[in-house]
C-alpha positions as a printed Julia matrix, in Angstrom:
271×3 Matrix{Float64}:
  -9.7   -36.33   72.0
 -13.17  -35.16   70.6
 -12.09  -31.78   71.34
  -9.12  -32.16   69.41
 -10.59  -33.11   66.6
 -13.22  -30.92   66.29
 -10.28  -27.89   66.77
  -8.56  -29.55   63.72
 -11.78  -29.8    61.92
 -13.04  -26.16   62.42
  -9.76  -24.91   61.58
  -9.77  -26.97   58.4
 -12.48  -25.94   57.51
 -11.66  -21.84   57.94
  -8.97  -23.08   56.19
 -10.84  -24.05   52.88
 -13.19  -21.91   53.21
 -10.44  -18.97   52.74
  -9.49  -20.82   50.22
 -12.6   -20.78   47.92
 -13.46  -17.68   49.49
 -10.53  -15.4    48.34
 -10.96  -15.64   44.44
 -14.04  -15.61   44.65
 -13.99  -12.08   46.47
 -11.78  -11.05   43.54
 -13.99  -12.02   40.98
 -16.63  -10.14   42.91
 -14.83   -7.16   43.22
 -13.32   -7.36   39.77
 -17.29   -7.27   38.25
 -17.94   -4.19   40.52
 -15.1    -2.31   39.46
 -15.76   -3.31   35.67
 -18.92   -1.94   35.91
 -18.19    1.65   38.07
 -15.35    2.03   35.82
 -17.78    1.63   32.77
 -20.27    4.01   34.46
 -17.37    6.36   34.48
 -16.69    6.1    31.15
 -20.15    6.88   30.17
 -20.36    9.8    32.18
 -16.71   10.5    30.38
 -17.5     9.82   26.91
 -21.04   11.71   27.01
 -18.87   15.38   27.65
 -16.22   14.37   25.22
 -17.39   14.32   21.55
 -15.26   11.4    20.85
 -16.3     9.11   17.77
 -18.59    5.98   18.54
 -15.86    3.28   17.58
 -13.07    5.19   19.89
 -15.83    4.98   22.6
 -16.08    1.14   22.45
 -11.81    0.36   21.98
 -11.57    2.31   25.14
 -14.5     0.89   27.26
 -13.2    -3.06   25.44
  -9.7    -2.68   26.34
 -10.38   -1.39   30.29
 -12.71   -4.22   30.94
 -10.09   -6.78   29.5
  -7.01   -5.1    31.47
  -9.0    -5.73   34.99
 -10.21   -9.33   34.1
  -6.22   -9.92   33.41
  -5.2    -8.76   36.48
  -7.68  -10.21   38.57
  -6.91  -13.71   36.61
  -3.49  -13.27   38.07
  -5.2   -12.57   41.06
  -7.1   -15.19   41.34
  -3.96  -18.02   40.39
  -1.71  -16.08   43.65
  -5.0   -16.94   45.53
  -4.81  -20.43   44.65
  -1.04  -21.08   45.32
   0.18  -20.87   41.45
   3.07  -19.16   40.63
   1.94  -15.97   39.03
   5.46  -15.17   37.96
   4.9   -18.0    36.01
   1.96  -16.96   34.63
   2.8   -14.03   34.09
   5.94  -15.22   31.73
   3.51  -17.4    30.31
   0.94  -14.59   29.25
   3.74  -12.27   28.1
   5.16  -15.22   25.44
   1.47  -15.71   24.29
   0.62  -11.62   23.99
   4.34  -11.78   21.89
   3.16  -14.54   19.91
  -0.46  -13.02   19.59
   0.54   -9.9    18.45
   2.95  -11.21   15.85
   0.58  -12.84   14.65
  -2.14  -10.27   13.9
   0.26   -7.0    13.87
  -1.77   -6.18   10.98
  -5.01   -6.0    12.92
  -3.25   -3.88   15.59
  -1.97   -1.46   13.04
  -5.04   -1.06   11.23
  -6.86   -0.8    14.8
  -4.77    1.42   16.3
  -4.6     3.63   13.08
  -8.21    3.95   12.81
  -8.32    5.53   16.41
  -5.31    7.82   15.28
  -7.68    8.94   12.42
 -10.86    8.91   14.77
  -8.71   11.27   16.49
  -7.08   13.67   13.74
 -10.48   13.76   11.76
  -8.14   14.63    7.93
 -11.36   13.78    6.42
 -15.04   13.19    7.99
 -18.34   10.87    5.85
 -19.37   12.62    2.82
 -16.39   14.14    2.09
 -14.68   13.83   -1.59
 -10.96   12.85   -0.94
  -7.99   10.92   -3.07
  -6.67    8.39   -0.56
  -3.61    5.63   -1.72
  -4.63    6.49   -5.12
  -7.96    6.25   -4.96
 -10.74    8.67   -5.68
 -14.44    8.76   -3.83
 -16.74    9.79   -1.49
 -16.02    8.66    2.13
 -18.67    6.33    3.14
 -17.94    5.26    6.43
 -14.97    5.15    9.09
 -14.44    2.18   11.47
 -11.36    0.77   13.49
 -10.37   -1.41   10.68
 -11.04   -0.16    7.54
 -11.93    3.24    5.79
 -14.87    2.38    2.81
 -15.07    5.11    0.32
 -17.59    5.26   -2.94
 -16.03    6.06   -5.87
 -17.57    7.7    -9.14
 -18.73    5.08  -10.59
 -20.25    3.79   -7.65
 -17.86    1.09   -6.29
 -17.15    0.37   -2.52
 -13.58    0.68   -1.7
 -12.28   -0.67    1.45
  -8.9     0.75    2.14
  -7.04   -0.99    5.44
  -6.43    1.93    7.93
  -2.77    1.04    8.34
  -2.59    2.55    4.67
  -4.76    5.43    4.49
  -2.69    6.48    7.9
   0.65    6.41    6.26
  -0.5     7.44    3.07
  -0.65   11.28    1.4
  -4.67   12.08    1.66
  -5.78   14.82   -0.71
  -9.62   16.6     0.9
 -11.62   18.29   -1.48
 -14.67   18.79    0.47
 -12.62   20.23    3.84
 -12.86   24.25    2.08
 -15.44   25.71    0.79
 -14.33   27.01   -2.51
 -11.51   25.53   -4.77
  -9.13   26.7    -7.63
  -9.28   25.43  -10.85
  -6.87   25.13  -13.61
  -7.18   24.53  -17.55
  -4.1    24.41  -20.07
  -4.74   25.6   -23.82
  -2.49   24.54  -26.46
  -2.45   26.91  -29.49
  -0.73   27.06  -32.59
   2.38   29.25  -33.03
   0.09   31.6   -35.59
  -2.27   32.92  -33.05
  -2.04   36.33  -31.32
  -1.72   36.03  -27.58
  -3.38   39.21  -26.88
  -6.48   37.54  -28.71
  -6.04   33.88  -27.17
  -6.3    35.5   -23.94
  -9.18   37.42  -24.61
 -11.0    34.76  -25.9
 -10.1    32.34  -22.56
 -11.16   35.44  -20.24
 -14.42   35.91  -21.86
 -15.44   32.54  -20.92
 -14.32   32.36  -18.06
 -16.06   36.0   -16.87
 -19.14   35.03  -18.74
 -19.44   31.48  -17.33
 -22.11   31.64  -13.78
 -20.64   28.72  -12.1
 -17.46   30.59  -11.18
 -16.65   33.09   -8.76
 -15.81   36.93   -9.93
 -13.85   37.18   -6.8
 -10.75   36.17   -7.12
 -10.8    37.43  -10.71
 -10.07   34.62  -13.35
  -6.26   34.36  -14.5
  -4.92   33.61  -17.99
  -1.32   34.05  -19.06
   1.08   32.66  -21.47
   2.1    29.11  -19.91
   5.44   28.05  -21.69
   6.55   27.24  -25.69
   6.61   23.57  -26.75
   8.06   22.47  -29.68
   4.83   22.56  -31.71
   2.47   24.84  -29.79
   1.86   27.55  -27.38
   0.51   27.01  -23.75
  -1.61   29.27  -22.31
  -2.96   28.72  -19.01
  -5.84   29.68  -17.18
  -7.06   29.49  -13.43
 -10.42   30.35  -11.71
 -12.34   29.99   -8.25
 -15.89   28.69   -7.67
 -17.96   26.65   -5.05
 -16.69   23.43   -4.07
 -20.14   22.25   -5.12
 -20.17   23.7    -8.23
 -16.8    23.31   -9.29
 -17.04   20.53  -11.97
 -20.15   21.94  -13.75
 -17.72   25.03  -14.15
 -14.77   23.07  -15.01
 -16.28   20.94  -17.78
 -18.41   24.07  -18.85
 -15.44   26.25  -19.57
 -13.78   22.83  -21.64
 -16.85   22.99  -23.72
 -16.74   27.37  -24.13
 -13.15   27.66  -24.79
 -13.98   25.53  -28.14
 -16.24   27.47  -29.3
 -14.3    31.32  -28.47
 -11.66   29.47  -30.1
 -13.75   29.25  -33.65
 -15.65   32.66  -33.06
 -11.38   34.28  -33.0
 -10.42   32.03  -35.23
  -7.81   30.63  -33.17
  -6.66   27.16  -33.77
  -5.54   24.27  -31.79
  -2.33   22.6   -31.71
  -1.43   19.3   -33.22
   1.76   17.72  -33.54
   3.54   18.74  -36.96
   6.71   18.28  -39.03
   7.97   21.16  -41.19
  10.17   20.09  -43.83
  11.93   22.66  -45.6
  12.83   21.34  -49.65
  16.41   22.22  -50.07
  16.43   23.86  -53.85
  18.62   22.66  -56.55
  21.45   25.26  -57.29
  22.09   22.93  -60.82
């Protein structure tokens, strides 16, 4: 009878020990694998010259997919119903990501942006509207300093979907000034005047050579346009310098400015 005991004992306790045994051997082998799996994302990410925040998604995510799985695991271990639990988790990942879809979108846009690179720190873009001097680039948001020194913090979901303009991503860029001139003026003169600043002023380029034409009649004036290249980083002092010229050609030619007029033509008395 002893003997039958101690059978029914022994096996009991194989029985248990299994028991504890088998999740516990998951978890076990769950850490390892977490951490090779790591090590071979290091080894990965250290050939690749993938940005920092991509980096830490990827190496996030992976370590949360295996502790999942070896949660559900563990329960089949146990003698719980992982089709259960499954179901469960799948209702609460539905309701989860209803509930921050904005995250996601701004998260998962960041990494498509990461990705594309449209515009990198320090570069001078127009993004949703807004003007400035890209400051930093993270999963969730994209901060950019503007002109007058304010921290915008645009949501990635945005600045994805939106139209982004990149003034820093060539090297040299066009620009363009409109002159409105009365109808009096000669154009021959006007754009002599225009072209002489534009030749004479050092912060643009003398290849491609300046442009000025005849733009279109308005009502009360004459536009003339005028285009020029120069160095991305010079490209405002020339802008703003050729503003200021123009003025002055215009009063060495004496060549006026527009302004909006009425003529009124007296109708004479035939009494």
């Amino acid at each position: 009878m002893g003997g039958i005991m101690n059978f029914f004992s022994t096996e009991k306790f194989v029985e248990v020990s299994l028991f504890i045994a088998k999740p516990l051997i998951i978890l076990i082998c769950a850490k390892i694998v977490v951490k090779i799996l790591s090590k071979i994302l290091d080894n990965l990410f250290a050939k690749l010259t993938l940005d920092k925040g991509i980096q830490t998604f990827t190496k996030s995510a992976s370590k949360i997919g295996i502790w999942l799985l070896a949660i559900i695991m563990v329960a089949g271990a146990l003698g719980i119903d992982t089709a259960s639990l499954v179901t469960v988790l799948g209702v609460a990942s539905l309701a989860l990501s209803l509930a921050v879809q904005n995250i996601f979108t701004n998260v998962f846009s960041g990494i498509i942006l990461l990705i594309t690179k449209p515009f990198k720190v320090g570069d001078f873009v127009d993004i949703c509207g807004v003007s400035g001097t890209v400051k930093s680039v993270d999963l969730m948001r994209t901060t950019l300093t503007t002109g007058d020194n304010k921290l915008e913090h645009l949501p990635n979901g945005d600045v994805a979907a939106s139209r982004i303009t990149n003034y820093s991503e060539s090297d040299k860029r066009r620009a363009e000034w409109h002159f409105t001139v009365d109808y009096s003026a000669e154009t021959e003169t006007v754009k002599k005047a225009i072209l002489e600043v534009l030749e004479a002023n050092d912060k643009l380029l003398k290849e491609p050579a300046p442009f000025v034409a005849l733009h279109s009649y308005n009502a009360n004036d004459i536009d003339f346009i005028a285009r020029a290249w120069s160095d991305n980083s010079t490209y405002w002092d020339g802008y703003y310098g050729v503003n200021e010229q123009v003025r002055e050609a215009f009063k060495k030619y004496h060549i006026e400015f527009s302004y909006p007029h009425v003529v009124v033509h007296k109708a004479e008395d035939n009494k």
